[in-house]
Coordinates of C-alpha atoms in Angstrom, one line a residue:
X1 CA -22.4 7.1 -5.3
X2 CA -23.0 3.2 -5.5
X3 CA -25.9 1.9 -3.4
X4 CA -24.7 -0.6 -1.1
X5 CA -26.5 -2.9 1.6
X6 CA -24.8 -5.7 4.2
X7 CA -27.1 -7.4 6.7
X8 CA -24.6 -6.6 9.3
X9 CA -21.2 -4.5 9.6
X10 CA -19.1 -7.8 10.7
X11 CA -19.6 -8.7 7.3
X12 CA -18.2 -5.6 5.4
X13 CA -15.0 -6.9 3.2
X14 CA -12.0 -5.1 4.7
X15 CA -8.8 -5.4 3.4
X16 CA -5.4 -4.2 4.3
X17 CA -3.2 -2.5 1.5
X18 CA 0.4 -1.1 1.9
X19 CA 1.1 1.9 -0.1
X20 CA 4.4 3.6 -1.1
X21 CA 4.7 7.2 -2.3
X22 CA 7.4 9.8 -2.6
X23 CA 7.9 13.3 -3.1
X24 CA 7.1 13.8 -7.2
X25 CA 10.1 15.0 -8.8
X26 CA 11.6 15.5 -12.3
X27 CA 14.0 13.0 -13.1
X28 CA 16.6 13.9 -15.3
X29 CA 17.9 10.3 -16.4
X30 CA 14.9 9.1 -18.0
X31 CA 14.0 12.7 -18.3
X32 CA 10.7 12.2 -17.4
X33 CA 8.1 13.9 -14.1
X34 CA 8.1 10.8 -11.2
X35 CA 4.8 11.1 -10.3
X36 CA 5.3 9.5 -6.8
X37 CA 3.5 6.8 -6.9
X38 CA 5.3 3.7 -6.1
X39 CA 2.8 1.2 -5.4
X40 CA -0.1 -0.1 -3.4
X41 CA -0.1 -4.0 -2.5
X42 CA -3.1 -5.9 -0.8
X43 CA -2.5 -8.4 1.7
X44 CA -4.8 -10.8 0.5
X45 CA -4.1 -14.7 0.1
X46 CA -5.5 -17.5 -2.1
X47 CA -7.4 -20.1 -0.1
X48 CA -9.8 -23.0 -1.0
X49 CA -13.2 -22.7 -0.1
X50 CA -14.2 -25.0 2.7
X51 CA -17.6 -25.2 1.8
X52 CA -20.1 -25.0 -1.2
X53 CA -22.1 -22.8 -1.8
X54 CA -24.7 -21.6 -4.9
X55 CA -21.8 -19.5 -6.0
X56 CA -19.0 -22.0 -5.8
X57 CA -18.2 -25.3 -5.6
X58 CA -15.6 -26.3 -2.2
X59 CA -12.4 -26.3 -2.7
X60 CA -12.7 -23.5 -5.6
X61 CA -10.1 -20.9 -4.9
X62 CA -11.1 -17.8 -3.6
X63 CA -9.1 -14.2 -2.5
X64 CA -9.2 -13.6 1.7
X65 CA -7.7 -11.2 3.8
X66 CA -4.6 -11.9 5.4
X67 CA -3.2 -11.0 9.1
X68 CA 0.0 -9.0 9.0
X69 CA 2.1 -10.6 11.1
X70 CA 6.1 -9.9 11.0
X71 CA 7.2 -12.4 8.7
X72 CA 3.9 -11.3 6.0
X73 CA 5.1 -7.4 6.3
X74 CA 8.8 -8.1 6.0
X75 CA 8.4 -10.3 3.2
X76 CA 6.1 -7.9 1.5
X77 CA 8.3 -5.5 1.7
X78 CA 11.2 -7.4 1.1
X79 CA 9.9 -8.8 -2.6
X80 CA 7.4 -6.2 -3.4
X81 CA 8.2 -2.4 -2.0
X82 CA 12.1 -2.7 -2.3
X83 CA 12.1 -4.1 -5.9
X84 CA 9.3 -1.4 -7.1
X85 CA 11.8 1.3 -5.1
X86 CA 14.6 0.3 -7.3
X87 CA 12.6 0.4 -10.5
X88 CA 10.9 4.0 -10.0
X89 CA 13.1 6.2 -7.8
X90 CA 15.9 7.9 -9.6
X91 CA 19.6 6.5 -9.5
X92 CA 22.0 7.6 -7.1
X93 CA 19.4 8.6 -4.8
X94 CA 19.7 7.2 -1.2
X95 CA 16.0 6.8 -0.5
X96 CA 14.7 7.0 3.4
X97 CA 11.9 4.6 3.8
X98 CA 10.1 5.5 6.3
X99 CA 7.7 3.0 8.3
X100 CA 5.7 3.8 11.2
X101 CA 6.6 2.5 14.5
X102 CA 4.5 -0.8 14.8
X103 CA 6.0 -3.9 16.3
X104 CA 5.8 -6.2 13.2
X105 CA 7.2 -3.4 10.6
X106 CA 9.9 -3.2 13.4
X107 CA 11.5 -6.2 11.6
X108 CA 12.2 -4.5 8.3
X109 CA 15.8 -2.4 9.2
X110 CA 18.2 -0.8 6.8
X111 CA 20.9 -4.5 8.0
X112 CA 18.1 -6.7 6.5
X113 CA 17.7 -4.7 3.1
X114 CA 21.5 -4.4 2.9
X115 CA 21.8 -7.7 3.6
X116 CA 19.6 -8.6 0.5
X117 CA 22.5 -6.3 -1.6
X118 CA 20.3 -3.2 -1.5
X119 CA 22.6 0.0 -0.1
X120 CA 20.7 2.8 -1.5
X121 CA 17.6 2.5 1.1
X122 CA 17.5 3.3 4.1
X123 CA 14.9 2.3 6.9
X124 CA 13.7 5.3 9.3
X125 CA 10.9 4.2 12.0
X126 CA 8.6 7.2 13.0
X127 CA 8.1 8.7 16.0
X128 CA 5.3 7.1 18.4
X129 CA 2.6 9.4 18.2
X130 CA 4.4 12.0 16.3
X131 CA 1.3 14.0 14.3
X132 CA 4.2 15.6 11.8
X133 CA 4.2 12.0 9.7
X134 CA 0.5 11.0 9.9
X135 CA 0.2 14.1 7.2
X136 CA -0.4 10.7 4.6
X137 CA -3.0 9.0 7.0
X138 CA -4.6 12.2 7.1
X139 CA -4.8 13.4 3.2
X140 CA -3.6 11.0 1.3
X141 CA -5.9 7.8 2.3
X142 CA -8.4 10.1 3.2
X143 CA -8.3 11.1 -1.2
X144 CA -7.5 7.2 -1.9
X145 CA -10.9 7.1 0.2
X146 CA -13.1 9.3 -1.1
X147 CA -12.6 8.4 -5.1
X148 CA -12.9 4.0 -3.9
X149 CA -16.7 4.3 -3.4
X150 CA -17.4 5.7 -6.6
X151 CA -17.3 1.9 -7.6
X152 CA -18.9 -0.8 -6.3
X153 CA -17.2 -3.9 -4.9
X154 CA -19.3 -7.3 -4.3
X155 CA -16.0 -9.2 -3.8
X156 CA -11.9 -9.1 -2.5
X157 CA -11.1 -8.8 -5.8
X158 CA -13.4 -6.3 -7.1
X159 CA -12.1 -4.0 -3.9
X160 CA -8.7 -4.7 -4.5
X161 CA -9.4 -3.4 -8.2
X162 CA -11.4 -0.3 -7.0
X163 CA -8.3 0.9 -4.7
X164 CA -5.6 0.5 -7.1
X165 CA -7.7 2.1 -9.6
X166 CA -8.2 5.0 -6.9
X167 CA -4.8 5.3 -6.4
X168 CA -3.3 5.5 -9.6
X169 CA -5.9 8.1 -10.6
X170 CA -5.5 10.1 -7.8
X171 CA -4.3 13.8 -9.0
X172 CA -0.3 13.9 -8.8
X173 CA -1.1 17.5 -7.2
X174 CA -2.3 15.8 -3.8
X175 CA 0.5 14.0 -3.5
X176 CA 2.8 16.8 -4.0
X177 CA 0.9 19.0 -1.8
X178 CA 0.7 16.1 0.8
X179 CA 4.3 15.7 1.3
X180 CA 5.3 19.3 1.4
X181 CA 3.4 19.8 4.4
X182 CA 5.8 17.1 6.1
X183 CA 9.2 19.5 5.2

């Protein structure tokens, strides 16, 4: 495990990442195993740095985390998750995509994705409090978690990196076991 040291814990990077998984599955048209992994996206932006520094001159652009608001989620969703959907999930599939209840991921409904000429998805809000679908908050990040600290991360970037990196080499067992539990 890496050795790691901050003067206090306000300044501990954190970052905000959606992820999108489904249930692996053979798929007979490319004739391939889907693994279930759809994606993991940061919600980062690019922004110049206001000040210099010994590490950077100002203005030099530099990765910071982002507030999800509405309009960031549905548009993440909207360009990122949806396409990715279309690409990896099997044809002829209607695919249940399934946010939990928060007010901002409230905006993304199954009108607005049709509306963008995309019938095969549907939107499905989970219960409030409902301990049946937090089955992925409870295994699945909690694997994600335990494989990031293995690397060390001195910047946005290099976290960013460290999480994808956990995710795509996280066993496609977990997942599968993951979301049996929710049937």
């Amino acid at each position: 495990m890496a050795e790691r040291a901050a003067k206090s814990k306000k300044f501990i990077t954190k970052v905000i990442f959606l992820a999108a998984v489904a249930r692996p599955r053979y798929d007979p048209h490319k004739k391939q195993i889907f693994d279930g992994k759809i994606g993991i996206w940061p919600f980062v932006e690019e922004v110049a740095a206001v000040r210099s520094s010994k590490n950077r001159p100002k203005g030099t652009l530099e990765l910071a985390s982002q507030s999800v608001y509405a309009d960031v989620y549905q548009d993440m969703v909207m360009n990122e998750v949806v396409p990715e959907i279309q690409v990896k999930m099997p044809r002829g599939v209607v695919v249940k995509l399934q946010l939990d209840n928060v007010s901002p991921h409230r905006c993304v409904t199954t009108e607005l994705i049709a509306h963008h000429g995309v019938d095969s998805i549907e939107v499905a809000n989970q219960p409030p409090n409902s301990p049946v679908f937090n089955v992925l908050d409870l295994e699945f990040y909690k694997s994600i978690q335990s494989l990031q600290p293995q690397k060390v991360a001195r910047s946005i970037g290099e976290l960013i990196a460290a999480v994808e990196e956990a995710f795509y080499e996280l066993p496609v067992t977990i997942l599968g076991k993951t979301v049996i539990t929710l049937q």
